[in-house]
mmCIF file of C-alpha atoms in Angstrom:
data_model
loop_
_atom_site.group_PDB
_atom_site.id
_atom_site.type_symbol
_atom_site.label_atom_id
_atom_site.label_comp_id
_atom_site.label_asym_id
_atom_site.label_seq_id
_atom_site.Cartn_x
_atom_site.Cartn_y
_atom_site.Cartn_z
ATOM 1 C CA MET A 291 0.000 0.000 0.000
ATOM 2 C CA ALA A 292 1.227 3.475 -0.881
ATOM 3 C CA LYS A 293 2.459 5.561 2.031
ATOM 4 C CA LYS A 294 1.770 8.785 0.162
ATOM 5 C CA LEU A 295 -0.900 9.738 -2.365
ATOM 6 C CA VAL A 296 -0.249 12.555 -4.824
ATOM 7 C CA ILE A 297 -3.318 13.708 -6.736
ATOM 8 C CA LYS A 298 -3.223 16.150 -9.633
ATOM 9 C CA VAL A 299 -6.517 17.837 -10.517
ATOM 10 C CA THR A 300 -6.597 19.110 -14.093
ATOM 11 C CA ALA A 301 -10.233 20.262 -14.125
ATOM 12 C CA GLY A 302 -12.359 22.755 -12.252
ATOM 13 C CA ALA A 303 -15.901 23.944 -12.815
ATOM 14 C CA ASP A 304 -15.407 23.054 -16.504
ATOM 15 C CA ALA A 305 -15.544 19.327 -15.584
ATOM 16 C CA PRO A 306 -17.269 19.291 -12.181
ATOM 17 C CA GLU A 307 -17.561 15.530 -11.672
ATOM 18 C CA ARG A 308 -13.886 14.890 -12.374
ATOM 19 C CA CYS A 309 -12.929 17.819 -10.158
ATOM 20 C CA SER A 310 -15.144 16.693 -7.289
ATOM 21 C CA GLN A 311 -13.841 13.130 -7.494
ATOM 22 C CA ALA A 312 -10.263 14.291 -7.072
ATOM 23 C CA PHE A 313 -11.047 16.421 -4.015
ATOM 24 C CA THR A 314 -13.200 13.639 -2.546
ATOM 25 C CA VAL A 315 -10.513 10.975 -2.949
ATOM 26 C CA ALA A 316 -7.921 13.318 -1.442
ATOM 27 C CA ALA A 317 -10.126 14.120 1.572
ATOM 28 C CA VAL A 318 -11.050 10.474 2.185
ATOM 29 C CA ALA A 319 -7.398 9.437 1.969
ATOM 30 C CA ALA A 320 -6.358 12.182 4.408
ATOM 31 C CA ALA A 321 -9.128 11.139 6.813
ATOM 32 C CA SER A 322 -7.848 7.568 6.551
ATOM 33 C CA GLY A 323 -4.374 8.572 7.663
ATOM 34 C CA VAL A 324 -2.731 8.576 4.231
ATOM 35 C CA GLU A 325 -0.245 11.353 3.527
ATOM 36 C CA VAL A 326 -1.898 13.408 0.756
ATOM 37 C CA SER A 327 -0.527 16.002 -1.621
ATOM 38 C CA LEU A 328 -3.190 17.613 -3.825
ATOM 39 C CA TRP A 329 -1.980 19.527 -6.871
ATOM 40 C CA LEU A 330 -4.279 22.067 -8.523
ATOM 41 C CA THR A 331 -3.690 22.709 -12.218
ATOM 42 C CA GLY A 332 -5.691 24.304 -14.990
ATOM 43 C CA GLU A 333 -9.116 25.526 -13.939
ATOM 44 C CA SER A 334 -8.889 23.876 -10.503
ATOM 45 C CA THR A 335 -6.265 26.493 -9.658
ATOM 46 C CA TRP A 336 -9.076 28.933 -8.830
ATOM 47 C CA PHE A 337 -10.123 26.811 -5.831
ATOM 48 C CA ALA A 338 -6.955 27.840 -3.994
ATOM 49 C CA LEU A 339 -8.317 31.379 -3.702
ATOM 50 C CA PRO A 340 -10.434 32.357 -0.696
ATOM 51 C CA GLY A 341 -14.149 31.903 -1.349
ATOM 52 C CA ARG A 342 -13.810 30.309 -4.790
ATOM 53 C CA ALA A 343 -14.418 26.733 -3.625
ATOM 54 C CA ALA A 344 -17.711 27.842 -2.057
ATOM 55 C CA GLU A 345 -18.932 28.853 -5.525
ATOM 56 C CA PHE A 346 -18.556 25.281 -6.827
ATOM 57 C CA GLU A 347 -21.766 23.257 -6.880
ATOM 58 C CA LEU A 348 -22.358 19.650 -7.859
ATOM 59 C CA PRO A 349 -25.492 17.741 -6.818
ATOM 60 C CA HIS A 350 -24.882 14.809 -4.463
ATOM 61 C CA ALA A 351 -21.283 15.858 -3.851
ATOM 62 C CA ALA A 352 -19.639 17.115 -0.692
ATOM 63 C CA PRO A 353 -18.965 20.871 -0.689
ATOM 64 C CA LEU A 354 -15.421 21.685 -1.834
ATOM 65 C CA PRO A 355 -14.681 23.890 1.207
ATOM 66 C CA ASP A 356 -15.404 20.890 3.459
ATOM 67 C CA LEU A 357 -13.168 18.634 1.354
ATOM 68 C CA ILE A 358 -10.350 21.203 1.360
ATOM 69 C CA ASP A 359 -10.665 21.553 5.126
ATOM 70 C CA GLY A 360 -10.528 17.765 5.476
ATOM 71 C CA ILE A 361 -7.367 17.580 3.394
ATOM 72 C CA LEU A 362 -5.573 20.318 5.302
ATOM 73 C CA THR A 363 -6.698 19.272 8.801
ATOM 74 C CA GLY A 364 -5.813 15.678 7.916
ATOM 75 C CA GLY A 365 -2.199 16.721 7.409
ATOM 76 C CA GLY A 366 -2.410 16.972 3.630
ATOM 77 C CA SER A 367 -1.009 19.694 1.442
ATOM 78 C CA ILE A 368 -2.399 21.710 -1.444
ATOM 79 C CA THR A 369 -0.119 22.977 -4.188
ATOM 80 C CA VAL A 370 -0.925 25.230 -7.133
ATOM 81 C CA CYS A 371 1.021 24.754 -10.351
ATOM 82 C CA THR A 372 3.482 27.604 -10.926
ATOM 83 C CA GLN A 373 2.594 28.107 -14.604
ATOM 84 C CA CYS A 374 -1.148 27.808 -13.947
ATOM 85 C CA ALA A 375 -0.921 30.443 -11.227
ATOM 86 C CA ALA A 376 1.126 32.765 -13.433
ATOM 87 C CA ARG A 377 -1.348 32.472 -16.327
ATOM 88 C CA ARG A 378 -4.120 33.527 -13.927
ATOM 89 C CA GLU A 379 -1.992 36.222 -12.251
ATOM 90 C CA ILE A 380 -2.266 34.423 -8.904
ATOM 91 C CA GLU A 381 0.485 34.949 -6.355
ATOM 92 C CA GLU A 382 1.248 33.010 -3.192
ATOM 93 C CA LYS A 383 -0.174 35.858 -1.069
ATOM 94 C CA ASP A 384 -3.543 35.342 -2.796
ATOM 95 C CA LEU A 385 -3.941 31.706 -1.733
ATOM 96 C CA ILE A 386 -5.947 30.159 1.077
ATOM 97 C CA GLU A 387 -4.017 29.374 4.220
ATOM 98 C CA GLY A 388 -2.111 26.120 3.825
ATOM 99 C CA ALA A 389 -1.720 26.295 0.036
ATOM 100 C CA ARG A 390 1.482 27.004 -1.843
ATOM 101 C CA ILE A 391 2.738 27.469 -5.404
ATOM 102 C CA ALA A 392 5.343 25.077 -6.821
ATOM 103 C CA GLY A 393 6.508 23.793 -10.169
ATOM 104 C CA ALA A 394 6.962 20.576 -12.074
ATOM 105 C CA GLN A 395 10.290 19.755 -10.435
ATOM 106 C CA VAL A 396 8.575 19.597 -7.031
ATOM 107 C CA PHE A 397 5.743 17.471 -8.460
ATOM 108 C CA VAL A 398 8.250 15.015 -9.949
ATOM 109 C CA SER A 399 10.208 14.861 -6.691
ATOM 110 C CA GLU A 400 6.984 13.990 -4.850
ATOM 111 C CA ILE A 401 5.849 11.204 -7.178
ATOM 112 C CA MET A 402 9.137 9.365 -7.784
ATOM 113 C CA PRO A 403 10.001 7.839 -4.389
ATOM 114 C CA ASP A 404 9.018 4.268 -3.526
ATOM 115 C CA GLY A 405 5.718 4.012 -1.694
ATOM 116 C CA VAL A 406 4.066 6.882 -3.567
ATOM 117 C CA GLN A 407 0.916 6.511 -5.663
ATOM 118 C CA ALA A 408 0.097 9.275 -8.135
ATOM 119 C CA LEU A 409 -3.373 9.855 -9.599
ATOM 120 C CA VAL A 410 -4.394 12.392 -12.234
ATOM 121 C CA TYR A 411 -7.979 13.566 -12.619
#
């Protein structure tokens, strides 16, 4: 069993089911004691800004703010892609507490060690 789960979300409100699944899996894993690193890319990048996750709606899905809270309080981390942030003119100071901006080299360093499982949604 993987000791760490790295999840990359490539969709936001443009593909709500795929987006919600990624956040849900990350929150459930964190609640189960798995070390979780959630990466926000593309349109999901917006959910690292205060209040933006609350705007997301999907019937029969847990609210994104609750899932984000579960990830962070469960010891997980949330990272925004450097290029995705730059394209949206988002800076680290703009992010919710507990989120950071990092690039591909950090993503690769997280997914390569033994015991890591990476998922892309």
